[in-house]
Structures are given as structure tokens and as C-alpha cells.
PDB file of N, CA and C in Angstrom:
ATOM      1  N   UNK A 164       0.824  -1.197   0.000  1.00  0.00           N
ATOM      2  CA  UNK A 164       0.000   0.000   0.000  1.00  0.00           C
ATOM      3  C   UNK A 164       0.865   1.256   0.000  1.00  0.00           C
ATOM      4  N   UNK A 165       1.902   1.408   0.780  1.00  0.00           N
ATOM      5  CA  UNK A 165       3.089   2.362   0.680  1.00  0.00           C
ATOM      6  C   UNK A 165       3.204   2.458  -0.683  1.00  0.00           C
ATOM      7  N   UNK A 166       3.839   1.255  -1.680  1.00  0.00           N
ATOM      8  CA  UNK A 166       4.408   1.858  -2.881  1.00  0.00           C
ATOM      9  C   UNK A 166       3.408   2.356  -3.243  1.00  0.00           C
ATOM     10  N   UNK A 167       2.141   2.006  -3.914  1.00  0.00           N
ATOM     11  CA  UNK A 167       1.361   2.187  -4.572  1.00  0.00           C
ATOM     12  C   UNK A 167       0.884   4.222  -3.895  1.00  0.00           C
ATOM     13  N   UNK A 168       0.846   4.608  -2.742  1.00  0.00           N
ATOM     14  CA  UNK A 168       0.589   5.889  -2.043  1.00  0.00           C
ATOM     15  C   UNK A 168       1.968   6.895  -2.573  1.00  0.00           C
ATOM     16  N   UNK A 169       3.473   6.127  -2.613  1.00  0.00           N
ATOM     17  CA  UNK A 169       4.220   6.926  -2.852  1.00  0.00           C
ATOM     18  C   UNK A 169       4.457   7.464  -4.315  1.00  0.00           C
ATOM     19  N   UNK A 170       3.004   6.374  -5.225  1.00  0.00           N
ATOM     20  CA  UNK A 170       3.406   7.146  -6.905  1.00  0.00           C
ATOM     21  C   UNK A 170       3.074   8.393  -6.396  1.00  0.00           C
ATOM     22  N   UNK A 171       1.429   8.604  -6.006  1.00  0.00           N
ATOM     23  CA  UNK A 171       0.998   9.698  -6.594  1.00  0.00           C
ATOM     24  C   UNK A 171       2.206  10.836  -5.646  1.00  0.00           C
ATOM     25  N   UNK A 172       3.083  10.955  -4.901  1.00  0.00           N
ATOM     26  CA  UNK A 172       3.463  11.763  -4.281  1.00  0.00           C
ATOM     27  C   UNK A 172       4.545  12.195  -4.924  1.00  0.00           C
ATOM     28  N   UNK A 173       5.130  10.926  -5.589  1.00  0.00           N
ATOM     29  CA  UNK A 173       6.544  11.298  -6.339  1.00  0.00           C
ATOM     30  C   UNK A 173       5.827  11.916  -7.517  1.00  0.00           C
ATOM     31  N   UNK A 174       4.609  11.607  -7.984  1.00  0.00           N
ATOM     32  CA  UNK A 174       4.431  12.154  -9.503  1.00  0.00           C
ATOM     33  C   UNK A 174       4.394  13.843  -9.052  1.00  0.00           C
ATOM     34  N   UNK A 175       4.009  14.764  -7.866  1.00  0.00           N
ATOM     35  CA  UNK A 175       3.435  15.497  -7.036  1.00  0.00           C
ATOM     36  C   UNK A 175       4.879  16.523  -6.999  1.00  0.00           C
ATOM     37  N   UNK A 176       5.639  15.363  -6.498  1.00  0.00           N
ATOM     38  CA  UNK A 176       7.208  16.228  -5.910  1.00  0.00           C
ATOM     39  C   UNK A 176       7.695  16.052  -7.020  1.00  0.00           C
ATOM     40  N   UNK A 177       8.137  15.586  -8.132  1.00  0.00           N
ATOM     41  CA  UNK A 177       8.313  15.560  -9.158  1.00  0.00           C
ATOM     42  C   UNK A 177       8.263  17.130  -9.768  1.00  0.00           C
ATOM     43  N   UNK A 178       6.680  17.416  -9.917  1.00  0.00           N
ATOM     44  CA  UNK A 178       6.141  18.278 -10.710  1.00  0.00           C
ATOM     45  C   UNK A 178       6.666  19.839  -9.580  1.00  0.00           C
ATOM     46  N   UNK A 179       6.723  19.652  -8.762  1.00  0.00           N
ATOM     47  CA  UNK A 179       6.763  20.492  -7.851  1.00  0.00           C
ATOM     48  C   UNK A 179       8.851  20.994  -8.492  1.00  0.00           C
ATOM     49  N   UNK A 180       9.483  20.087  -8.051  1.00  0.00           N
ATOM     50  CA  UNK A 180      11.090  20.022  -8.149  1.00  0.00           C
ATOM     51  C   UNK A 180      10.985  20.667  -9.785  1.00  0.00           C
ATOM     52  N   UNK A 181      10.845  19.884 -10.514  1.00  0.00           N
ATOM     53  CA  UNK A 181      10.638  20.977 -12.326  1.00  0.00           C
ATOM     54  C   UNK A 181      10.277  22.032 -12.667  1.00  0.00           C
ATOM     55  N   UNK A 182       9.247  22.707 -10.847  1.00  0.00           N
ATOM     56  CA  UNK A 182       8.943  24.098 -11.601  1.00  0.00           C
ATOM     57  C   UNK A 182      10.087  24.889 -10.902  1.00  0.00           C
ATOM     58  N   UNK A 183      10.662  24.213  -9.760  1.00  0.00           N
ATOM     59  CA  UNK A 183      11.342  25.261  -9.568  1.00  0.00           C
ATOM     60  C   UNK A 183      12.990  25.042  -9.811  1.00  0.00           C
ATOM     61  N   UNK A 184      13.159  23.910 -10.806  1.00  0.00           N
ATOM     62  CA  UNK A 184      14.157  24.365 -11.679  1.00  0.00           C
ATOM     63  C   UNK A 184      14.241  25.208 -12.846  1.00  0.00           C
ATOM     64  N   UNK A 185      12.861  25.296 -13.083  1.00  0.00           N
ATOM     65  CA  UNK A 185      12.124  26.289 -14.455  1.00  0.00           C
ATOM     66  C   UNK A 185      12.066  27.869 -13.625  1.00  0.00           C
ATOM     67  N   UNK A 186      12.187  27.908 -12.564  1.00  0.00           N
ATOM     68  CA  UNK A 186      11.976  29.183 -12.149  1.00  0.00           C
ATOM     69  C   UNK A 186      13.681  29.372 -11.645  1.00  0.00           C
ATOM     70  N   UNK A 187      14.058  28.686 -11.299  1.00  0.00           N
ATOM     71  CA  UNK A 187      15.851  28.504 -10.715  1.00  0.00           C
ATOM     72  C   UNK A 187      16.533  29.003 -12.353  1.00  0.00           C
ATOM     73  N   UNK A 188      16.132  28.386 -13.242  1.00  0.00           N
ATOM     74  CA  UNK A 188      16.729  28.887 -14.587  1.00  0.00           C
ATOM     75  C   UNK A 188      16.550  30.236 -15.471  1.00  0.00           C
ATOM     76  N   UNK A 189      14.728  30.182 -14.804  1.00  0.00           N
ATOM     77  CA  UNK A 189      14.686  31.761 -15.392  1.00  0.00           C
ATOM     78  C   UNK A 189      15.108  33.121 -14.070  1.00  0.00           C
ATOM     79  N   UNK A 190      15.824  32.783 -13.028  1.00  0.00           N
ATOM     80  CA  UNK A 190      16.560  33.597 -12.441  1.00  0.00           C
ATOM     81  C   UNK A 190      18.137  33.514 -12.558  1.00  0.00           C
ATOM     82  N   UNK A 191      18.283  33.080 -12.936  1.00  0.00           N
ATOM     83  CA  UNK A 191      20.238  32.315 -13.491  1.00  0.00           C
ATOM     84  C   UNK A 191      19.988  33.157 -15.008  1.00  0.00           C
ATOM     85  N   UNK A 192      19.372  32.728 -16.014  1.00  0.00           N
ATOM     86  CA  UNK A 192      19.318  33.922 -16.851  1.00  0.00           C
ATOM     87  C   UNK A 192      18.997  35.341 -17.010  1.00  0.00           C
ATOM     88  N   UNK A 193      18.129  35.707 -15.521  1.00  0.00           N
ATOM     89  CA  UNK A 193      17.934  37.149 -15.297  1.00  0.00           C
ATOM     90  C   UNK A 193      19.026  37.869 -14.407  1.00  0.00           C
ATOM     91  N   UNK A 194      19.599  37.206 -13.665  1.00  0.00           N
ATOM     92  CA  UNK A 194      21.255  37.355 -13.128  1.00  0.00           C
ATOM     93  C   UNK A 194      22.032  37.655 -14.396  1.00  0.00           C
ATOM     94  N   UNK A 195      22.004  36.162 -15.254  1.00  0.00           N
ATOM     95  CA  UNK A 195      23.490  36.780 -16.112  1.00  0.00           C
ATOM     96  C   UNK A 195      23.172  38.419 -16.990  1.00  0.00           C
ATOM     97  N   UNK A 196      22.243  38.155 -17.341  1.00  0.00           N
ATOM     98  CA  UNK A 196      21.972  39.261 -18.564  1.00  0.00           C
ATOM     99  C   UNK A 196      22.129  40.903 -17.210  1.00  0.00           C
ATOM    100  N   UNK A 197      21.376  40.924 -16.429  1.00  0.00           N
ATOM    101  CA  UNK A 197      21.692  41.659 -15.151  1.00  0.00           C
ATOM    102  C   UNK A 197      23.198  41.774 -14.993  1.00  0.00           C
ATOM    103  N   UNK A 198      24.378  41.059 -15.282  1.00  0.00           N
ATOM    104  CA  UNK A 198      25.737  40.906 -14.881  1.00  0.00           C
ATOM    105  C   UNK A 198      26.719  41.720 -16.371  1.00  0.00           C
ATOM    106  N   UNK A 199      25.625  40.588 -16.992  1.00  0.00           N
ATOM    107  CA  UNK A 199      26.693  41.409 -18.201  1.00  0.00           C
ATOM    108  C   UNK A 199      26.233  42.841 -19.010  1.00  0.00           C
ATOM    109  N   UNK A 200      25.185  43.850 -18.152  1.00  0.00           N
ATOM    110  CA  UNK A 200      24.997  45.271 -18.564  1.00  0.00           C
ATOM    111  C   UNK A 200      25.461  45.694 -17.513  1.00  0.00           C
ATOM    112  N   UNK A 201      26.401  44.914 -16.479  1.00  0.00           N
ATOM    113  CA  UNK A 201      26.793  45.944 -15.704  1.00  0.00           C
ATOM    114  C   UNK A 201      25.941  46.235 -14.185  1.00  0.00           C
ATOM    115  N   UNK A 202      24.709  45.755 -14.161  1.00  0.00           N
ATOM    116  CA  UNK A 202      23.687  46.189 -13.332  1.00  0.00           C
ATOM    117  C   UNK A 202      24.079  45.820 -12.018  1.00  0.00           C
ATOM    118  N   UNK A 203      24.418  44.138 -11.818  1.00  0.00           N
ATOM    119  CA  UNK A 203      24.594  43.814 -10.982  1.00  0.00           C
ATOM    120  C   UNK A 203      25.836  43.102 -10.727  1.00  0.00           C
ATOM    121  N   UNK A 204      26.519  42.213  -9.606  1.00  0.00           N
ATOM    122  CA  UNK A 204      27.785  41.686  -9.447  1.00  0.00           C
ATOM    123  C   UNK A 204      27.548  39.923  -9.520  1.00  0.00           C
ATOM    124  N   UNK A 205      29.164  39.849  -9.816  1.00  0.00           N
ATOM    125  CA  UNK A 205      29.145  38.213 -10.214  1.00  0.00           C
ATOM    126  C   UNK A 205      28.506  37.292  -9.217  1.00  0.00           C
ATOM    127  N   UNK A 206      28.963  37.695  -7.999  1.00  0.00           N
ATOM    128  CA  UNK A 206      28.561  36.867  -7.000  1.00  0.00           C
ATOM    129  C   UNK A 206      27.009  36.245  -6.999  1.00  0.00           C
ATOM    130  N   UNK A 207      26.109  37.738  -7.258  1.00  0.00           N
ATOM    131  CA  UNK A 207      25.071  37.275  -7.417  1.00  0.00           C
ATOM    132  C   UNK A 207      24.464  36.073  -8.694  1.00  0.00           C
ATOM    133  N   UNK A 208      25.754  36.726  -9.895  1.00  0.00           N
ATOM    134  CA  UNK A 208      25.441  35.416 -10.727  1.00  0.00           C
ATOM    135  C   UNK A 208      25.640  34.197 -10.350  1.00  0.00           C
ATOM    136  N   UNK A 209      26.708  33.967  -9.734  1.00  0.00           N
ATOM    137  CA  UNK A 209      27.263  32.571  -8.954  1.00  0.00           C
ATOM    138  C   UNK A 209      26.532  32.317  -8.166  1.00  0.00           C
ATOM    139  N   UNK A 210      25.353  33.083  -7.136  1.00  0.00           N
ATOM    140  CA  UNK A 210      24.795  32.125  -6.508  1.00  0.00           C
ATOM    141  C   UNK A 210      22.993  32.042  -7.019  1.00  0.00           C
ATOM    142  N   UNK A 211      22.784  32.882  -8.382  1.00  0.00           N
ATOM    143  CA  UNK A 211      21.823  32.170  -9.338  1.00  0.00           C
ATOM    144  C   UNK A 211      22.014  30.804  -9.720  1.00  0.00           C
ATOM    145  N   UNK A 212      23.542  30.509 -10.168  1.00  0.00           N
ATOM    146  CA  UNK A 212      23.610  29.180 -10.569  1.00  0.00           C
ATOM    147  C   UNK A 212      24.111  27.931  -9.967  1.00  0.00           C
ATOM    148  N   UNK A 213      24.283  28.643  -8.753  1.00  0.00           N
ATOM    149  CA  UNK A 213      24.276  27.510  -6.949  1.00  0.00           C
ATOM    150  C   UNK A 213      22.863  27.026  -7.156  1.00  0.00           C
ATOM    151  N   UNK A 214      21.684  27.957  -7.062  1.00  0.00           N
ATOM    152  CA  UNK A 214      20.916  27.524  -7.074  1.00  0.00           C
ATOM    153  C   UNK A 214      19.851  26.823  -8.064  1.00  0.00           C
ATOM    154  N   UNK A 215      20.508  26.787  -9.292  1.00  0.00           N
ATOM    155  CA  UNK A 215      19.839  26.225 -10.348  1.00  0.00           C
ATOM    156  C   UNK A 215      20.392  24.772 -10.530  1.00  0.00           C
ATOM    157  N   UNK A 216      22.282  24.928  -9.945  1.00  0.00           N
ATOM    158  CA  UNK A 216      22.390  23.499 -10.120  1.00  0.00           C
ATOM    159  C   UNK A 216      21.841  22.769  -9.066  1.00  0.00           C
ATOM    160  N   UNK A 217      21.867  23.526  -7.794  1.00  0.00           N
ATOM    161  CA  UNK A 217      20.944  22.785  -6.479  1.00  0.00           C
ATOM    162  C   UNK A 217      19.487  21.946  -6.943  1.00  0.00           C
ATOM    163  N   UNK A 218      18.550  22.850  -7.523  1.00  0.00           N
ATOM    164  CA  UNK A 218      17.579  22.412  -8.076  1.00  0.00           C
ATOM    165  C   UNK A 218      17.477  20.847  -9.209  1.00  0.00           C
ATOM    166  N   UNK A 219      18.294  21.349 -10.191  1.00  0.00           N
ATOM    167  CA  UNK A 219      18.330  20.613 -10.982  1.00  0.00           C
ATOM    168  C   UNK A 219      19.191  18.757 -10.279  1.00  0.00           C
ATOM    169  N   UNK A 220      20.133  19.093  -9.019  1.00  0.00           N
ATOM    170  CA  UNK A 220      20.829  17.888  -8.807  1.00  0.00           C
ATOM    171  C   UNK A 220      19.365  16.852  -8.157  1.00  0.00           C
ATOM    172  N   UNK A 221      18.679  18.000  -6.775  1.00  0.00           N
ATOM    173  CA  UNK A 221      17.607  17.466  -6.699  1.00  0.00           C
ATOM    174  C   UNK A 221      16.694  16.725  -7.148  1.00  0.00           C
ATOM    175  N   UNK A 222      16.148  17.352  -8.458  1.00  0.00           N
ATOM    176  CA  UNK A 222      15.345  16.891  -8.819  1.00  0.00           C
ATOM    177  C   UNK A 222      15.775  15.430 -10.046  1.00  0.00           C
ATOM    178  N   UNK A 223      16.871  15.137 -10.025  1.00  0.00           N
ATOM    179  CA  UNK A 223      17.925  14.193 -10.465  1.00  0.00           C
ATOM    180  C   UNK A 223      17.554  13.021  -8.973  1.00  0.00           C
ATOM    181  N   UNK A 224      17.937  13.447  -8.081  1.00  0.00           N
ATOM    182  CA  UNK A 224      17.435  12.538  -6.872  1.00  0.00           C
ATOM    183  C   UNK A 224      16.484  12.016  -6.878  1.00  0.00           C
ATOM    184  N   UNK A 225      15.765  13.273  -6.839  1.00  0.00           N
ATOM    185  CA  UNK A 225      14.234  13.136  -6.911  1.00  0.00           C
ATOM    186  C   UNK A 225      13.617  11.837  -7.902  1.00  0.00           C
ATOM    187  N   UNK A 226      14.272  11.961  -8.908  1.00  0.00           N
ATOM    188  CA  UNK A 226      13.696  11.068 -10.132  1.00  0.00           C
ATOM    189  C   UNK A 226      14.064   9.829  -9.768  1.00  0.00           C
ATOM    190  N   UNK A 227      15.001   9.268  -8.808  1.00  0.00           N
ATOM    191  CA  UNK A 227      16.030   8.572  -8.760  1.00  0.00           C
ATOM    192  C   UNK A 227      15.477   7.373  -7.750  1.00  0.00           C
ATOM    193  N   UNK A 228      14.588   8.233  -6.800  1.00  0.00           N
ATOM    194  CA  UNK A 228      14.082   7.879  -5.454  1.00  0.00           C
ATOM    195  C   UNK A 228      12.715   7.096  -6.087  1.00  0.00           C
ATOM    196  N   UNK A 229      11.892   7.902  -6.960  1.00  0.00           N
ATOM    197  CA  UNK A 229      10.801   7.541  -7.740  1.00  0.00           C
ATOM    198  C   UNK A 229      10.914   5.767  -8.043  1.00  0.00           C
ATOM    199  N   UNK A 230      11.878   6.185  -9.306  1.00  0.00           N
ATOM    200  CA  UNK A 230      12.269   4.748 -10.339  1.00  0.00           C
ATOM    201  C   UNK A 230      12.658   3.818  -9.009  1.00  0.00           C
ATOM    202  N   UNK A 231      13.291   4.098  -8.047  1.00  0.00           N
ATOM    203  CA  UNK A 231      13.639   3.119  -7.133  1.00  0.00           C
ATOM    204  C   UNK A 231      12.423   2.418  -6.491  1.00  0.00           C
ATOM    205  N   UNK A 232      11.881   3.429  -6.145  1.00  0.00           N
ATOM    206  CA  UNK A 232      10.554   3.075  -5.646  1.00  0.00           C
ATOM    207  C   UNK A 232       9.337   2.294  -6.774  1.00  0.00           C
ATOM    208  N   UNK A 233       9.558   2.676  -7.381  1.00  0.00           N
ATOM    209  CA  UNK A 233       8.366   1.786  -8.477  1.00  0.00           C
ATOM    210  C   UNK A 233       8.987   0.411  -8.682  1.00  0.00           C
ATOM    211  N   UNK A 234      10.925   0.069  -9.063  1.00  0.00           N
ATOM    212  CA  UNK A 234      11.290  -1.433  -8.552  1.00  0.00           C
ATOM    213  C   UNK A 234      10.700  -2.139  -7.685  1.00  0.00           C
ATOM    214  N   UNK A 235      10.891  -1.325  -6.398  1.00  0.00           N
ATOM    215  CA  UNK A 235      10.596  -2.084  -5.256  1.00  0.00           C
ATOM    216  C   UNK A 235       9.357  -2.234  -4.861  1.00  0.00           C
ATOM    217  N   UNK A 236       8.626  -1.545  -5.573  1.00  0.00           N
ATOM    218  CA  UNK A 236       6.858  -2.148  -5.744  1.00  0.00           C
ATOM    219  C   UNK A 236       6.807  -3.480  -6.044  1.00  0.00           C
ATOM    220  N   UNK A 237       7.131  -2.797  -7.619  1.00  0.00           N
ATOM    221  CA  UNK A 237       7.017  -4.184  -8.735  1.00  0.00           C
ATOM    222  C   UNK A 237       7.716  -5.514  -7.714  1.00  0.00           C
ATOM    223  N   UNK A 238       8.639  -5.376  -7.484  1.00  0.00           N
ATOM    224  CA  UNK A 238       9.480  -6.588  -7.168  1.00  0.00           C
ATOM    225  C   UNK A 238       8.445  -7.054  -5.720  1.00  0.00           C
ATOM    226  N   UNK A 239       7.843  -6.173  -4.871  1.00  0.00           N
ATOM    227  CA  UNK A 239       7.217  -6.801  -4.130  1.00  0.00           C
ATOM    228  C   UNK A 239       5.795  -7.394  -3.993  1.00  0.00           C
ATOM    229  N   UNK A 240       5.421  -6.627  -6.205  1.00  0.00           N
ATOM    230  CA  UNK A 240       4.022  -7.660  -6.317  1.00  0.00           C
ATOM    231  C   UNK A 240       4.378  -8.854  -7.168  1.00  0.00           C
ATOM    232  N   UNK A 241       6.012  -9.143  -6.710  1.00  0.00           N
ATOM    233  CA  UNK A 241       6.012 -10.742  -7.535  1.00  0.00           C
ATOM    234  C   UNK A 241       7.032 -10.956  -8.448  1.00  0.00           C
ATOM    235  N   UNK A 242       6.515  -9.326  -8.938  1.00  0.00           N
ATOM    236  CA  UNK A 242       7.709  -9.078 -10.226  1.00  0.00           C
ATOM    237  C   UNK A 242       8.903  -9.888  -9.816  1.00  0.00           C
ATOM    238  N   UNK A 243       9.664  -9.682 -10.907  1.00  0.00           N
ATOM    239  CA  UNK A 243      11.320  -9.780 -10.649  1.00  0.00           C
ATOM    240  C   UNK A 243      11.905 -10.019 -12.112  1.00  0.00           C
ATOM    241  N   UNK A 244      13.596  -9.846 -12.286  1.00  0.00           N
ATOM    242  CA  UNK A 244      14.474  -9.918 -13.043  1.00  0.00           C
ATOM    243  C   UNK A 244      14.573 -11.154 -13.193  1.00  0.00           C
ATOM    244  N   UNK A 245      14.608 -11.721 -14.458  1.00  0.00           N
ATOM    245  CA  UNK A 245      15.504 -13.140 -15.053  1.00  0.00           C
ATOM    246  C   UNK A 245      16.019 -12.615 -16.631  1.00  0.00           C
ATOM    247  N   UNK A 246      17.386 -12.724 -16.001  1.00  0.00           N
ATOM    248  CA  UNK A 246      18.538 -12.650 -17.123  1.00  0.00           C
ATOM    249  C   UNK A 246      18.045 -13.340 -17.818  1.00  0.00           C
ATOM    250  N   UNK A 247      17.833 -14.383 -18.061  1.00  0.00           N
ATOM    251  CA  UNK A 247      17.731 -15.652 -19.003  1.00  0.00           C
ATOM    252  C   UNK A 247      16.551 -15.573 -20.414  1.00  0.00           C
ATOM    253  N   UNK A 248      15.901 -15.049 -19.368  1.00  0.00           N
ATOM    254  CA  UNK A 248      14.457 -14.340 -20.516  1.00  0.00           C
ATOM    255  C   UNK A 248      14.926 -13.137 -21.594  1.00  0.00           C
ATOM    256  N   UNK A 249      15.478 -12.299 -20.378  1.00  0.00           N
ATOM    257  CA  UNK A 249      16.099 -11.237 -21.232  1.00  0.00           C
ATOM    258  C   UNK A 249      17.023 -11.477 -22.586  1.00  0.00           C
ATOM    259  N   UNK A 250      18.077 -12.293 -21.988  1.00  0.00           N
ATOM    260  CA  UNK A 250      18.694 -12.528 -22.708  1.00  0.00           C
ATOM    261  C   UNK A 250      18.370 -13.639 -24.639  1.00  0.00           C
ATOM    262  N   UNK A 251      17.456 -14.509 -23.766  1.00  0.00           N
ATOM    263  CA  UNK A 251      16.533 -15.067 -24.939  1.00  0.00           C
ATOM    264  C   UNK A 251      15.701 -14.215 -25.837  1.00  0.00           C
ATOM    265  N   UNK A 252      14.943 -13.152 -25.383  1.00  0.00           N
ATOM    266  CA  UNK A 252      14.081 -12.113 -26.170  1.00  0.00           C
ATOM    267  C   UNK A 252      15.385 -11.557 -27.089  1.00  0.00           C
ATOM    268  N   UNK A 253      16.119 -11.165 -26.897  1.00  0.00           N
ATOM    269  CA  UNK A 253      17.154 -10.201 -26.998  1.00  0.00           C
ATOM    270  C   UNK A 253      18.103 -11.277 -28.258  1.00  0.00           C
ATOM    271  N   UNK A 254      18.377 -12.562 -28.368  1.00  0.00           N
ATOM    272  CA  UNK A 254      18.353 -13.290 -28.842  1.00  0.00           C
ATOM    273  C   UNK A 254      17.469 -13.530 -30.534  1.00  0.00           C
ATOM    274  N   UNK A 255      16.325 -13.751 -30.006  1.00  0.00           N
ATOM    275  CA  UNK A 255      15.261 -13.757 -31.448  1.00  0.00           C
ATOM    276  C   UNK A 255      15.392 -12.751 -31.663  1.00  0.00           C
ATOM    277  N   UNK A 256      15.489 -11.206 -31.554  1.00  0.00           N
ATOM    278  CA  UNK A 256      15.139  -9.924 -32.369  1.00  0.00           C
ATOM    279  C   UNK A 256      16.173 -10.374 -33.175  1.00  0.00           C
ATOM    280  N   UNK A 257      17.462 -10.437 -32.602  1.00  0.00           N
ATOM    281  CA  UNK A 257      18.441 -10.610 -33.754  1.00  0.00           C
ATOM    282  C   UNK A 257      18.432 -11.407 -34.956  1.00  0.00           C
ATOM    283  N   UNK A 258      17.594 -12.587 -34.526  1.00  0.00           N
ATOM    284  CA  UNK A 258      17.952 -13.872 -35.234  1.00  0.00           C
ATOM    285  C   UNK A 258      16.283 -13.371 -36.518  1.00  0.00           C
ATOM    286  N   UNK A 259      15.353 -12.482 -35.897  1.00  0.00           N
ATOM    287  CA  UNK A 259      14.372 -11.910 -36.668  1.00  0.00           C
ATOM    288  C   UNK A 259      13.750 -11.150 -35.991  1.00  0.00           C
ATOM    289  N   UNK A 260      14.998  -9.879 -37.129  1.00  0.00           N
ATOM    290  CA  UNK A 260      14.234  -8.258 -36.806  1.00  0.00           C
ATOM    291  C   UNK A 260      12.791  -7.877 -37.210  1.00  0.00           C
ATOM    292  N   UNK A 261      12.129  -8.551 -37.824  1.00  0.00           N
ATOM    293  CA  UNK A 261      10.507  -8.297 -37.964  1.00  0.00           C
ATOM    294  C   UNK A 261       9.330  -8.902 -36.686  1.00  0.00           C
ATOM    295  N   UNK A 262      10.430  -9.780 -35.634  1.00  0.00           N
ATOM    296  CA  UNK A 262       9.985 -10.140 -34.464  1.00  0.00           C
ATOM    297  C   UNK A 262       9.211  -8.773 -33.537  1.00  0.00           C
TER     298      UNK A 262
END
């Protein structure tokens, strides 16, 4: 019941982490252009893009924590990995690419 509660949250924080790398980016470009007329100082550009890569590493986590979590669903409704299958499917395409 956990996995299945933590999609809708990751789909949630997900959407949440993207806007504010979309807003982290459109302040990293209102810094630089701000930097290079002179207006304002580097520092402030440097820590526009502290915080855009902050955002963006996040939401890299973020995605990371998700996919992990949807494994460990799957794998605990039964699912699971066999090389052997894989490797057999993977097998016929070659032997017929119209497979």
C-alpha cells in the first residue's frame, strides 16, 4: 500500500522540483543578462547558478528515489528480473528483426 501511495506523491514532488528548476533557470538567466549590462555583481550570478544546479541535482534525486521506488513495488508484487528471458528475447530480435 506504501508503494502504490508513494506514486501519486513522487508524480506530485516531481512536478513540484521541475517548476522550480524552471523558475531557478529563469533567475540564473535574469542574473546573467543583469551581470553582463553591468547592473549587478558576479557573486550574485554565482549564486543564481548555486541555485539552479541545487535544483536541478535534486530533482535528479528526486527522479532517482521515484524509479527506485516503483522497482521495489514491482518486485514486491512478484515481479522480478531473469537474465535468461532477457537474454533469450534479446536473442530472437536478432535472429528476426521483424519479431
Amino acid at each position: 500500500a506504501d508503494g502504490l501511495a508513494a506514486r501519486g506523491t513522487f508524480t506530485e514532488q516531481l512536478q513540484a522540483q521541475r517548476d522550480l528548476v524552471k523558475a531557478s533557470d529563469e533567475y540564473y538567466q535574469l542574473a546573467d543578462k543583469r551581470y553582463r549590462t553591468g547592473v549587478d555583481n558576479y557573486l550574485t550570478l554565482l549564486d543564481a547558478q548555486r541555485s539552479l544546479f541545487t535544483a536541478q541535482q535534486q530533482l535528479i534525486t528526486d527522479r532517482l528515489n521515484q524509479l527506485t521506488s516503483e522497482v521495489n513495488l514491482y518486485k514486491a508484487l512478484g515481479g522480478g528480473w531473469n537474465q535468461q528471458t532477457v537474454t533469450q528475447q534479446q536473442t530472437a530480435k536478432k535472429e528476426d528483426p521483424q519479431a
